[in-house]
Amino acid sequence: MFASRYKKIGAKIVFYRKLKSMTQEKLADEVGITPQYLSRIENGGYTKCVSLSTLMKIAKKLRVTMSELMEGVEDTSL
């Protein structure tokens, strides 16, 4: 049910990261997570919930609001 949401959030993170010309390694280092963890978040492959604080840190480092990061990720199949 939430898998499509995680994929959409991950795609937005990739979009903004590339827009800022940041590597996964650089963003992960600045957020305080491993590049492998960031990769799983970006690919929607992380099966547990990503914490709100981690998403907030990612948004802050990408210089976007949480609203921008979450826009359009609602699941319309509900």
JSON list of N, CA and C in Angstrom, two decimals:
[
{"chain": "A", "resi": 1, "resn": "MET", "atom": "N", "xyz": [0.82, -1.20, 0.00]},
{"chain": "A", "resi": 1, "resn": "MET", "atom": "CA", "xyz": [0.00, 0.00, 0.00]},
{"chain": "A", "resi": 1, "resn": "MET", "atom": "C", "xyz": [0.86, 1.25, 0.00]},
{"chain": "A", "resi": 2, "resn": "PHE", "atom": "N", "xyz": [1.89, 1.28, 0.85]},
{"chain": "A", "resi": 2, "resn": "PHE", "atom": "CA", "xyz": [2.73, 2.46, 0.92]},
{"chain": "A", "resi": 2, "resn": "PHE", "atom": "C", "xyz": [3.92, 2.41, -0.03]},
{"chain": "A", "resi": 3, "resn": "ALA", "atom": "N", "xyz": [4.14, 1.28, -0.68]},
{"chain": "A", "resi": 3, "resn": "ALA", "atom": "CA", "xyz": [5.30, 1.12, -1.56]},
{"chain": "A", "resi": 3, "resn": "ALA", "atom": "C", "xyz": [5.34, 2.17, -2.65]},
{"chain": "A", "resi": 4, "resn": "SER", "atom": "N", "xyz": [4.21, 2.50, -3.24]},
{"chain": "A", "resi": 4, "resn": "SER", "atom": "CA", "xyz": [4.20, 3.51, -4.31]},
{"chain": "A", "resi": 4, "resn": "SER", "atom": "C", "xyz": [4.53, 4.88, -3.75]},
{"chain": "A", "resi": 5, "resn": "ARG", "atom": "N", "xyz": [4.13, 5.15, -2.52]},
{"chain": "A", "resi": 5, "resn": "ARG", "atom": "CA", "xyz": [4.47, 6.44, -1.90]},
{"chain": "A", "resi": 5, "resn": "ARG", "atom": "C", "xyz": [5.98, 6.56, -1.70]},
{"chain": "A", "resi": 6, "resn": "TYR", "atom": "N", "xyz": [6.57, 5.46, -1.19]},
{"chain": "A", "resi": 6, "resn": "TYR", "atom": "CA", "xyz": [8.01, 5.49, -0.95]},
{"chain": "A", "resi": 6, "resn": "TYR", "atom": "C", "xyz": [8.78, 5.68, -2.26]},
{"chain": "A", "resi": 7, "resn": "LYS", "atom": "N", "xyz": [8.30, 5.06, -3.32]},
{"chain": "A", "resi": 7, "resn": "LYS", "atom": "CA", "xyz": [8.96, 5.21, -4.62]},
{"chain": "A", "resi": 7, "resn": "LYS", "atom": "C", "xyz": [8.85, 6.64, -5.12]},
{"chain": "A", "resi": 8, "resn": "LYS", "atom": "N", "xyz": [7.70, 7.28, -4.91]},
{"chain": "A", "resi": 8, "resn": "LYS", "atom": "CA", "xyz": [7.51, 8.66, -5.35]},
{"chain": "A", "resi": 8, "resn": "LYS", "atom": "C", "xyz": [8.39, 9.61, -4.56]},
{"chain": "A", "resi": 9, "resn": "ILE", "atom": "N", "xyz": [8.46, 9.39, -3.25]},
{"chain": "A", "resi": 9, "resn": "ILE", "atom": "CA", "xyz": [9.33, 10.23, -2.41]},
{"chain": "A", "resi": 9, "resn": "ILE", "atom": "C", "xyz": [10.78, 10.04, -2.84]},
{"chain": "A", "resi": 10, "resn": "GLY", "atom": "N", "xyz": [11.18, 8.80, -3.06]},
{"chain": "A", "resi": 10, "resn": "GLY", "atom": "CA", "xyz": [12.55, 8.51, -3.50]},
{"chain": "A", "resi": 10, "resn": "GLY", "atom": "C", "xyz": [12.87, 9.18, -4.82]},
{"chain": "A", "resi": 11, "resn": "ALA", "atom": "N", "xyz": [11.92, 9.14, -5.75]},
{"chain": "A", "resi": 11, "resn": "ALA", "atom": "CA", "xyz": [12.14, 9.77, -7.06]},
{"chain": "A", "resi": 11, "resn": "ALA", "atom": "C", "xyz": [12.30, 11.29, -6.90]},
{"chain": "A", "resi": 12, "resn": "LYS", "atom": "N", "xyz": [11.55, 11.88, -5.99]},
{"chain": "A", "resi": 12, "resn": "LYS", "atom": "CA", "xyz": [11.69, 13.32, -5.76]},
{"chain": "A", "resi": 12, "resn": "LYS", "atom": "C", "xyz": [13.04, 13.65, -5.14]},
{"chain": "A", "resi": 13, "resn": "ILE", "atom": "N", "xyz": [13.51, 12.80, -4.24]},
{"chain": "A", "resi": 13, "resn": "ILE", "atom": "CA", "xyz": [14.82, 13.01, -3.64]},
{"chain": "A", "resi": 13, "resn": "ILE", "atom": "C", "xyz": [15.90, 12.95, -4.72]},
{"chain": "A", "resi": 14, "resn": "VAL", "atom": "N", "xyz": [15.81, 11.96, -5.60]},
{"chain": "A", "resi": 14, "resn": "VAL", "atom": "CA", "xyz": [16.77, 11.85, -6.71]},
{"chain": "A", "resi": 14, "resn": "VAL", "atom": "C", "xyz": [16.71, 13.10, -7.58]},
{"chain": "A", "resi": 15, "resn": "PHE", "atom": "N", "xyz": [15.49, 13.54, -7.92]},
{"chain": "A", "resi": 15, "resn": "PHE", "atom": "CA", "xyz": [15.32, 14.71, -8.77]},
{"chain": "A", "resi": 15, "resn": "PHE", "atom": "C", "xyz": [16.00, 15.95, -8.16]},
{"chain": "A", "resi": 16, "resn": "TYR", "atom": "N", "xyz": [15.68, 16.23, -6.90]},
{"chain": "A", "resi": 16, "resn": "TYR", "atom": "CA", "xyz": [16.26, 17.42, -6.26]},
{"chain": "A", "resi": 16, "resn": "TYR", "atom": "C", "xyz": [17.76, 17.27, -6.03]},
{"chain": "A", "resi": 17, "resn": "ARG", "atom": "N", "xyz": [18.20, 16.06, -5.72]},
{"chain": "A", "resi": 17, "resn": "ARG", "atom": "CA", "xyz": [19.64, 15.83, -5.51]},
{"chain": "A", "resi": 17, "resn": "ARG", "atom": "C", "xyz": [20.42, 16.09, -6.80]},
{"chain": "A", "resi": 18, "resn": "LYS", "atom": "N", "xyz": [19.90, 15.58, -7.90]},
{"chain": "A", "resi": 18, "resn": "LYS", "atom": "CA", "xyz": [20.57, 15.78, -9.18]},
{"chain": "A", "resi": 18, "resn": "LYS", "atom": "C", "xyz": [20.47, 17.23, -9.63]},
{"chain": "A", "resi": 19, "resn": "LEU", "atom": "N", "xyz": [19.35, 17.88, -9.31]},
{"chain": "A", "resi": 19, "resn": "LEU", "atom": "CA", "xyz": [19.18, 19.30, -9.63]},
{"chain": "A", "resi": 19, "resn": "LEU", "atom": "C", "xyz": [20.25, 20.14, -8.93]},
{"chain": "A", "resi": 20, "resn": "LYS", "atom": "N", "xyz": [20.64, 19.71, -7.74]},
{"chain": "A", "resi": 20, "resn": "LYS", "atom": "CA", "xyz": [21.68, 20.40, -6.96]},
{"chain": "A", "resi": 20, "resn": "LYS", "atom": "C", "xyz": [23.07, 19.86, -7.27]},
{"chain": "A", "resi": 21, "resn": "SER", "atom": "N", "xyz": [23.18, 18.94, -8.22]},
{"chain": "A", "resi": 21, "resn": "SER", "atom": "CA", "xyz": [24.46, 18.33, -8.60]},
{"chain": "A", "resi": 21, "resn": "SER", "atom": "C", "xyz": [25.17, 17.68, -7.41]},
{"chain": "A", "resi": 22, "resn": "MET", "atom": "N", "xyz": [24.40, 16.97, -6.61]},
{"chain": "A", "resi": 22, "resn": "MET", "atom": "CA", "xyz": [24.97, 16.28, -5.45]},
{"chain": "A", "resi": 22, "resn": "MET", "atom": "C", "xyz": [25.03, 14.78, -5.72]},
{"chain": "A", "resi": 23, "resn": "THR", "atom": "N", "xyz": [26.07, 14.16, -5.24]},
{"chain": "A", "resi": 23, "resn": "THR", "atom": "CA", "xyz": [26.16, 12.71, -5.32]},
{"chain": "A", "resi": 23, "resn": "THR", "atom": "C", "xyz": [25.41, 12.10, -4.12]},
{"chain": "A", "resi": 24, "resn": "GLN", "atom": "N", "xyz": [25.10, 10.82, -4.23]},
{"chain": "A", "resi": 24, "resn": "GLN", "atom": "CA", "xyz": [24.49, 10.13, -3.10]},
{"chain": "A", "resi": 24, "resn": "GLN", "atom": "C", "xyz": [25.42, 10.18, -1.89]},
{"chain": "A", "resi": 25, "resn": "GLU", "atom": "N", "xyz": [26.70, 10.00, -2.15]},
{"chain": "A", "resi": 25, "resn": "GLU", "atom": "CA", "xyz": [27.68, 9.99, -1.07]},
{"chain": "A", "resi": 25, "resn": "GLU", "atom": "C", "xyz": [27.70, 11.31, -0.31]},
{"chain": "A", "resi": 26, "resn": "LYS", "atom": "N", "xyz": [27.69, 12.41, -1.07]},
{"chain": "A", "resi": 26, "resn": "LYS", "atom": "CA", "xyz": [27.73, 13.74, -0.44]},
{"chain": "A", "resi": 26, "resn": "LYS", "atom": "C", "xyz": [26.47, 14.00, 0.38]},
{"chain": "A", "resi": 27, "resn": "LEU", "atom": "N", "xyz": [25.30, 13.73, -0.21]},
{"chain": "A", "resi": 27, "resn": "LEU", "atom": "CA", "xyz": [24.05, 13.96, 0.51]},
{"chain": "A", "resi": 27, "resn": "LEU", "atom": "C", "xyz": [23.97, 13.06, 1.74]},
{"chain": "A", "resi": 28, "resn": "ALA", "atom": "N", "xyz": [24.30, 11.80, 1.58]},
{"chain": "A", "resi": 28, "resn": "ALA", "atom": "CA", "xyz": [24.25, 10.87, 2.71]},
{"chain": "A", "resi": 28, "resn": "ALA", "atom": "C", "xyz": [25.16, 11.34, 3.84]},
{"chain": "A", "resi": 29, "resn": "ASP", "atom": "N", "xyz": [26.37, 11.78, 3.49]},
{"chain": "A", "resi": 29, "resn": "ASP", "atom": "CA", "xyz": [27.32, 12.27, 4.49]},
{"chain": "A", "resi": 29, "resn": "ASP", "atom": "C", "xyz": [26.76, 13.49, 5.22]},
{"chain": "A", "resi": 30, "resn": "GLU", "atom": "N", "xyz": [26.16, 14.40, 4.48]},
{"chain": "A", "resi": 30, "resn": "GLU", "atom": "CA", "xyz": [25.62, 15.62, 5.10]},
{"chain": "A", "resi": 30, "resn": "GLU", "atom": "C", "xyz": [24.40, 15.34, 5.97]},
{"chain": "A", "resi": 31, "resn": "VAL", "atom": "N", "xyz": [23.65, 14.31, 5.62]},
{"chain": "A", "resi": 31, "resn": "VAL", "atom": "CA", "xyz": [22.47, 13.95, 6.40]},
{"chain": "A", "resi": 31, "resn": "VAL", "atom": "C", "xyz": [22.83, 13.06, 7.60]},
{"chain": "A", "resi": 32, "resn": "GLY", "atom": "N", "xyz": [23.97, 12.35, 7.49]},
{"chain": "A", "resi": 32, "resn": "GLY", "atom": "CA", "xyz": [24.40, 11.47, 8.57]},
{"chain": "A", "resi": 32, "resn": "GLY", "atom": "C", "xyz": [23.88, 10.05, 8.43]},
{"chain": "A", "resi": 33, "resn": "ILE", "atom": "N", "xyz": [23.68, 9.63, 7.18]},
{"chain": "A", "resi": 33, "resn": "ILE", "atom": "CA", "xyz": [23.26, 8.26, 6.91]},
{"chain": "A", "resi": 33, "resn": "ILE", "atom": "C", "xyz": [24.26, 7.65, 5.91]},
{"chain": "A", "resi": 34, "resn": "THR", "atom": "N", "xyz": [24.18, 6.36, 5.69]},
{"chain": "A", "resi": 34, "resn": "THR", "atom": "CA", "xyz": [25.09, 5.73, 4.75]},
{"chain": "A", "resi": 34, "resn": "THR", "atom": "C", "xyz": [24.58, 5.91, 3.32]},
{"chain": "A", "resi": 35, "resn": "PRO", "atom": "N", "xyz": [25.48, 5.92, 2.35]},
{"chain": "A", "resi": 35, "resn": "PRO", "atom": "CA", "xyz": [25.06, 5.99, 0.95]},
{"chain": "A", "resi": 35, "resn": "PRO", "atom": "C", "xyz": [24.15, 4.82, 0.56]},
{"chain": "A", "resi": 36, "resn": "GLN", "atom": "N", "xyz": [24.37, 3.66, 1.17]},
{"chain": "A", "resi": 36, "resn": "GLN", "atom": "CA", "xyz": [23.53, 2.49, 0.88]},
{"chain": "A", "resi": 36, "resn": "GLN", "atom": "C", "xyz": [22.10, 2.72, 1.35]},
{"chain": "A", "resi": 37, "resn": "TYR", "atom": "N", "xyz": [21.96, 3.30, 2.52]},
{"chain": "A", "resi": 37, "resn": "TYR", "atom": "CA", "xyz": [20.63, 3.60, 3.06]},
{"chain": "A", "resi": 37, "resn": "TYR", "atom": "C", "xyz": [19.94, 4.64, 2.17]},
{"chain": "A", "resi": 38, "resn": "LEU", "atom": "N", "xyz": [20.65, 5.68, 1.77]},
{"chain": "A", "resi": 38, "resn": "LEU", "atom": "CA", "xyz": [20.08, 6.69, 0.89]},
{"chain": "A", "resi": 38, "resn": "LEU", "atom": "C", "xyz": [19.67, 6.06, -0.43]},
{"chain": "A", "resi": 39, "resn": "SER", "atom": "N", "xyz": [20.47, 5.18, -0.96]},
{"chain": "A", "resi": 39, "resn": "SER", "atom": "CA", "xyz": [20.13, 4.50, -2.21]},
{"chain": "A", "resi": 39, "resn": "SER", "atom": "C", "xyz": [18.83, 3.72, -2.07]},
{"chain": "A", "resi": 40, "resn": "ARG", "atom": "N", "xyz": [18.67, 3.02, -0.95]},
{"chain": "A", "resi": 40, "resn": "ARG", "atom": "CA", "xyz": [17.43, 2.27, -0.74]},
{"chain": "A", "resi": 40, "resn": "ARG", "atom": "C", "xyz": [16.23, 3.20, -0.61]},
{"chain": "A", "resi": 41, "resn": "ILE", "atom": "N", "xyz": [16.42, 4.35, 0.05]},
{"chain": "A", "resi": 41, "resn": "ILE", "atom": "CA", "xyz": [15.34, 5.33, 0.16]},
{"chain": "A", "resi": 41, "resn": "ILE", "atom": "C", "xyz": [14.97, 5.84, -1.23]},
{"chain": "A", "resi": 42, "resn": "GLU", "atom": "N", "xyz": [15.98, 6.21, -2.02]},
{"chain": "A", "resi": 42, "resn": "GLU", "atom": "CA", "xyz": [15.73, 6.76, -3.35]},
{"chain": "A", "resi": 42, "resn": "GLU", "atom": "C", "xyz": [15.06, 5.75, -4.28]},
{"chain": "A", "resi": 43, "resn": "ASN", "atom": "N", "xyz": [15.37, 4.48, -4.12]},
{"chain": "A", "resi": 43, "resn": "ASN", "atom": "CA", "xyz": [14.79, 3.45, -4.98]},
{"chain": "A", "resi": 43, "resn": "ASN", "atom": "C", "xyz": [13.48, 2.90, -4.46]},
{"chain": "A", "resi": 44, "resn": "GLY", "atom": "N", "xyz": [13.03, 3.39, -3.31]},
{"chain": "A", "resi": 44, "resn": "GLY", "atom": "CA", "xyz": [11.79, 2.89, -2.73]},
{"chain": "A", "resi": 44, "resn": "GLY", "atom": "C", "xyz": [11.93, 1.49, -2.21]},
{"chain": "A", "resi": 45, "resn": "GLY", "atom": "N", "xyz": [13.16, 1.04, -2.02]},
{"chain": "A", "resi": 45, "resn": "GLY", "atom": "CA", "xyz": [13.42, -0.32, -1.61]},
{"chain": "A", "resi": 45, "resn": "GLY", "atom": "C", "xyz": [13.55, -0.50, -0.11]},
{"chain": "A", "resi": 46, "resn": "TYR", "atom": "N", "xyz": [13.37, 0.55, 0.65]},
{"chain": "A", "resi": 46, "resn": "TYR", "atom": "CA", "xyz": [13.47, 0.42, 2.10]},
{"chain": "A", "resi": 46, "resn": "TYR", "atom": "C", "xyz": [12.12, 0.00, 2.62]},
{"chain": "A", "resi": 47, "resn": "THR", "atom": "N", "xyz": [12.04, -1.19, 3.20]},
{"chain": "A", "resi": 47, "resn": "THR", "atom": "CA", "xyz": [10.76, -1.78, 3.58]},
{"chain": "A", "resi": 47, "resn": "THR", "atom": "C", "xyz": [10.20, -1.25, 4.89]},
{"chain": "A", "resi": 48, "resn": "LYS", "atom": "N", "xyz": [11.04, -0.63, 5.70]},
{"chain": "A", "resi": 48, "resn": "LYS", "atom": "CA", "xyz": [10.56, -0.03, 6.94]},
{"chain": "A", "resi": 48, "resn": "LYS", "atom": "C", "xyz": [10.26, 1.44, 6.67]},
{"chain": "A", "resi": 49, "resn": "CYS", "atom": "N", "xyz": [9.55, 2.05, 7.58]},
{"chain": "A", "resi": 49, "resn": "CYS", "atom": "CA", "xyz": [9.25, 3.48, 7.43]},
{"chain": "A", "resi": 49, "resn": "CYS", "atom": "C", "xyz": [10.53, 4.30, 7.62]},
{"chain": "A", "resi": 50, "resn": "VAL", "atom": "N", "xyz": [10.73, 5.23, 6.73]},
{"chain": "A", "resi": 50, "resn": "VAL", "atom": "CA", "xyz": [11.84, 6.18, 6.88]},
{"chain": "A", "resi": 50, "resn": "VAL", "atom": "C", "xyz": [11.37, 7.22, 7.89]},
{"chain": "A", "resi": 51, "resn": "SER", "atom": "N", "xyz": [12.21, 7.53, 8.85]},
{"chain": "A", "resi": 51, "resn": "SER", "atom": "CA", "xyz": [11.79, 8.46, 9.89]},
{"chain": "A", "resi": 51, "resn": "SER", "atom": "C", "xyz": [11.56, 9.85, 9.34]},
{"chain": "A", "resi": 52, "resn": "LEU", "atom": "N", "xyz": [10.64, 10.54, 9.97]},
{"chain": "A", "resi": 52, "resn": "LEU", "atom": "CA", "xyz": [10.34, 11.91, 9.58]},
{"chain": "A", "resi": 52, "resn": "LEU", "atom": "C", "xyz": [11.57, 12.79, 9.74]},
{"chain": "A", "resi": 53, "resn": "SER", "atom": "N", "xyz": [12.34, 12.56, 10.80]},
{"chain": "A", "resi": 53, "resn": "SER", "atom": "CA", "xyz": [13.53, 13.37, 11.02]},
{"chain": "A", "resi": 53, "resn": "SER", "atom": "C", "xyz": [14.55, 13.18, 9.90]},
{"chain": "A", "resi": 54, "resn": "THR", "atom": "N", "xyz": [14.68, 11.95, 9.38]},
{"chain": "A", "resi": 54, "resn": "THR", "atom": "CA", "xyz": [15.60, 11.71, 8.25]},
{"chain": "A", "resi": 54, "resn": "THR", "atom": "C", "xyz": [15.11, 12.44, 7.01]},
{"chain": "A", "resi": 55, "resn": "LEU", "atom": "N", "xyz": [13.80, 12.35, 6.74]},
{"chain": "A", "resi": 55, "resn": "LEU", "atom": "CA", "xyz": [13.26, 13.06, 5.57]},
{"chain": "A", "resi": 55, "resn": "LEU", "atom": "C", "xyz": [13.42, 14.57, 5.71]},
{"chain": "A", "resi": 56, "resn": "MET", "atom": "N", "xyz": [13.27, 15.07, 6.93]},
{"chain": "A", "resi": 56, "resn": "MET", "atom": "CA", "xyz": [13.44, 16.51, 7.16]},
{"chain": "A", "resi": 56, "resn": "MET", "atom": "C", "xyz": [14.89, 16.92, 6.93]},
{"chain": "A", "resi": 57, "resn": "LYS", "atom": "N", "xyz": [15.83, 16.10, 7.37]},
{"chain": "A", "resi": 57, "resn": "LYS", "atom": "CA", "xyz": [17.25, 16.40, 7.15]},
{"chain": "A", "resi": 57, "resn": "LYS", "atom": "C", "xyz": [17.58, 16.38, 5.66]},
{"chain": "A", "resi": 58, "resn": "ILE", "atom": "N", "xyz": [17.03, 15.41, 4.94]},
{"chain": "A", "resi": 58, "resn": "ILE", "atom": "CA", "xyz": [17.26, 15.33, 3.49]},
{"chain": "A", "resi": 58, "resn": "ILE", "atom": "C", "xyz": [16.70, 16.57, 2.82]},
{"chain": "A", "resi": 59, "resn": "ALA", "atom": "N", "xyz": [15.48, 16.94, 3.16]},
{"chain": "A", "resi": 59, "resn": "ALA", "atom": "CA", "xyz": [14.86, 18.13, 2.57]},
{"chain": "A", "resi": 59, "resn": "ALA", "atom": "C", "xyz": [15.68, 19.38, 2.86]},
{"chain": "A", "resi": 60, "resn": "LYS", "atom": "N", "xyz": [16.15, 19.50, 4.09]},
{"chain": "A", "resi": 60, "resn": "LYS", "atom": "CA", "xyz": [16.94, 20.67, 4.47]},
{"chain": "A", "resi": 60, "resn": "LYS", "atom": "C", "xyz": [18.23, 20.75, 3.67]},
{"chain": "A", "resi": 61, "resn": "LYS", "atom": "N", "xyz": [18.93, 19.63, 3.53]},
{"chain": "A", "resi": 61, "resn": "LYS", "atom": "CA", "xyz": [20.19, 19.62, 2.77]},
{"chain": "A", "resi": 61, "resn": "LYS", "atom": "C", "xyz": [19.97, 19.87, 1.29]},
{"chain": "A", "resi": 62, "resn": "LEU", "atom": "N", "xyz": [18.78, 19.48, 0.78]},
{"chain": "A", "resi": 62, "resn": "LEU", "atom": "CA", "xyz": [18.47, 19.73, -0.62]},
{"chain": "A", "resi": 62, "resn": "LEU", "atom": "C", "xyz": [17.87, 21.13, -0.83]},
{"chain": "A", "resi": 63, "resn": "ARG", "atom": "N", "xyz": [17.65, 21.82, 0.29]},
{"chain": "A", "resi": 63, "resn": "ARG", "atom": "CA", "xyz": [17.06, 23.17, 0.27]},
{"chain": "A", "resi": 63, "resn": "ARG", "atom": "C", "xyz": [15.68, 23.19, -0.38]},
{"chain": "A", "resi": 64, "resn": "VAL", "atom": "N", "xyz": [14.87, 22.21, 0.02]},
{"chain": "A", "resi": 64, "resn": "VAL", "atom": "CA", "xyz": [13.47, 22.16, -0.39]},
{"chain": "A", "resi": 64, "resn": "VAL", "atom": "C", "xyz": [12.62, 22.01, 0.87]},
{"chain": "A", "resi": 65, "resn": "THR", "atom": "N", "xyz": [11.36, 22.35, 0.76]},
{"chain": "A", "resi": 65, "resn": "THR", "atom": "CA", "xyz": [10.47, 22.19, 1.90]},
{"chain": "A", "resi": 65, "resn": "THR", "atom": "C", "xyz": [9.96, 20.76, 1.94]},
{"chain": "A", "resi": 66, "resn": "MET", "atom": "N", "xyz": [9.46, 20.37, 3.08]},
{"chain": "A", "resi": 66, "resn": "MET", "atom": "CA", "xyz": [8.84, 19.05, 3.19]},
{"chain": "A", "resi": 66, "resn": "MET", "atom": "C", "xyz": [7.63, 18.98, 2.27]},
{"chain": "A", "resi": 67, "resn": "SER", "atom": "N", "xyz": [6.95, 20.09, 2.10]},
{"chain": "A", "resi": 67, "resn": "SER", "atom": "CA", "xyz": [5.79, 20.13, 1.20]},
{"chain": "A", "resi": 67, "resn": "SER", "atom": "C", "xyz": [6.21, 19.80, -0.23]},
{"chain": "A", "resi": 68, "resn": "GLU", "atom": "N", "xyz": [7.34, 20.35, -0.66]},
{"chain": "A", "resi": 68, "resn": "GLU", "atom": "CA", "xyz": [7.83, 20.06, -2.00]},
{"chain": "A", "resi": 68, "resn": "GLU", "atom": "C", "xyz": [8.20, 18.59, -2.14]},
{"chain": "A", "resi": 69, "resn": "LEU", "atom": "N", "xyz": [8.80, 18.05, -1.10]},
{"chain": "A", "resi": 69, "resn": "LEU", "atom": "CA", "xyz": [9.23, 16.66, -1.12]},
{"chain": "A", "resi": 69, "resn": "LEU", "atom": "C", "xyz": [8.03, 15.70, -1.12]},
{"chain": "A", "resi": 70, "resn": "MET", "atom": "N", "xyz": [6.96, 16.07, -0.44]},
{"chain": "A", "resi": 70, "resn": "MET", "atom": "CA", "xyz": [5.81, 15.20, -0.29]},
{"chain": "A", "resi": 70, "resn": "MET", "atom": "C", "xyz": [4.70, 15.45, -1.31]},
{"chain": "A", "resi": 71, "resn": "GLU", "atom": "N", "xyz": [4.81, 16.53, -2.05]},
{"chain": "A", "resi": 71, "resn": "GLU", "atom": "CA", "xyz": [3.74, 16.87, -3.00]},
{"chain": "A", "resi": 71, "resn": "GLU", "atom": "C", "xyz": [3.54, 15.76, -4.04]},
{"chain": "A", "resi": 72, "resn": "GLY", "atom": "N", "xyz": [2.29, 15.36, -4.20]},
{"chain": "A", "resi": 72, "resn": "GLY", "atom": "CA", "xyz": [1.93, 14.38, -5.21]},
{"chain": "A", "resi": 72, "resn": "GLY", "atom": "C", "xyz": [2.22, 12.94, -4.85]},
{"chain": "A", "resi": 73, "resn": "VAL", "atom": "N", "xyz": [2.55, 12.64, -3.62]},
{"chain": "A", "resi": 73, "resn": "VAL", "atom": "CA", "xyz": [2.88, 11.26, -3.27]},
{"chain": "A", "resi": 73, "resn": "VAL", "atom": "C", "xyz": [1.70, 10.51, -2.65]},
{"chain": "A", "resi": 74, "resn": "GLU", "atom": "N", "xyz": [0.55, 11.17, -2.53]},
{"chain": "A", "resi": 74, "resn": "GLU", "atom": "CA", "xyz": [-0.59, 10.47, -1.94]},
{"chain": "A", "resi": 74, "resn": "GLU", "atom": "C", "xyz": [-1.00, 9.29, -2.80]},
{"chain": "A", "resi": 75, "resn": "ASP", "atom": "N", "xyz": [-1.47, 8.27, -2.13]},
{"chain": "A", "resi": 75, "resn": "ASP", "atom": "CA", "xyz": [-1.89, 7.05, -2.80]},
{"chain": "A", "resi": 75, "resn": "ASP", "atom": "C", "xyz": [-3.35, 7.19, -3.19]},
{"chain": "A", "resi": 76, "resn": "THR", "atom": "N", "xyz": [-3.62, 7.25, -4.48]},
{"chain": "A", "resi": 76, "resn": "THR", "atom": "CA", "xyz": [-5.00, 7.47, -4.95]},
{"chain": "A", "resi": 76, "resn": "THR", "atom": "C", "xyz": [-5.80, 6.18, -4.99]},
{"chain": "A", "resi": 77, "resn": "SER", "atom": "N", "xyz": [-5.18, 5.04, -4.64]},
{"chain": "A", "resi": 77, "resn": "SER", "atom": "CA", "xyz": [-5.90, 3.78, -4.70]},
{"chain": "A", "resi": 77, "resn": "SER", "atom": "C", "xyz": [-6.72, 3.51, -3.44]},
{"chain": "A", "resi": 78, "resn": "LEU", "atom": "N", "xyz": [-6.63, 4.40, -2.45]},
{"chain": "A", "resi": 78, "resn": "LEU", "atom": "CA", "xyz": [-7.36, 4.19, -1.19]},
{"chain": "A", "resi": 78, "resn": "LEU", "atom": "C", "xyz": [-8.82, 4.51, -1.35]}
]
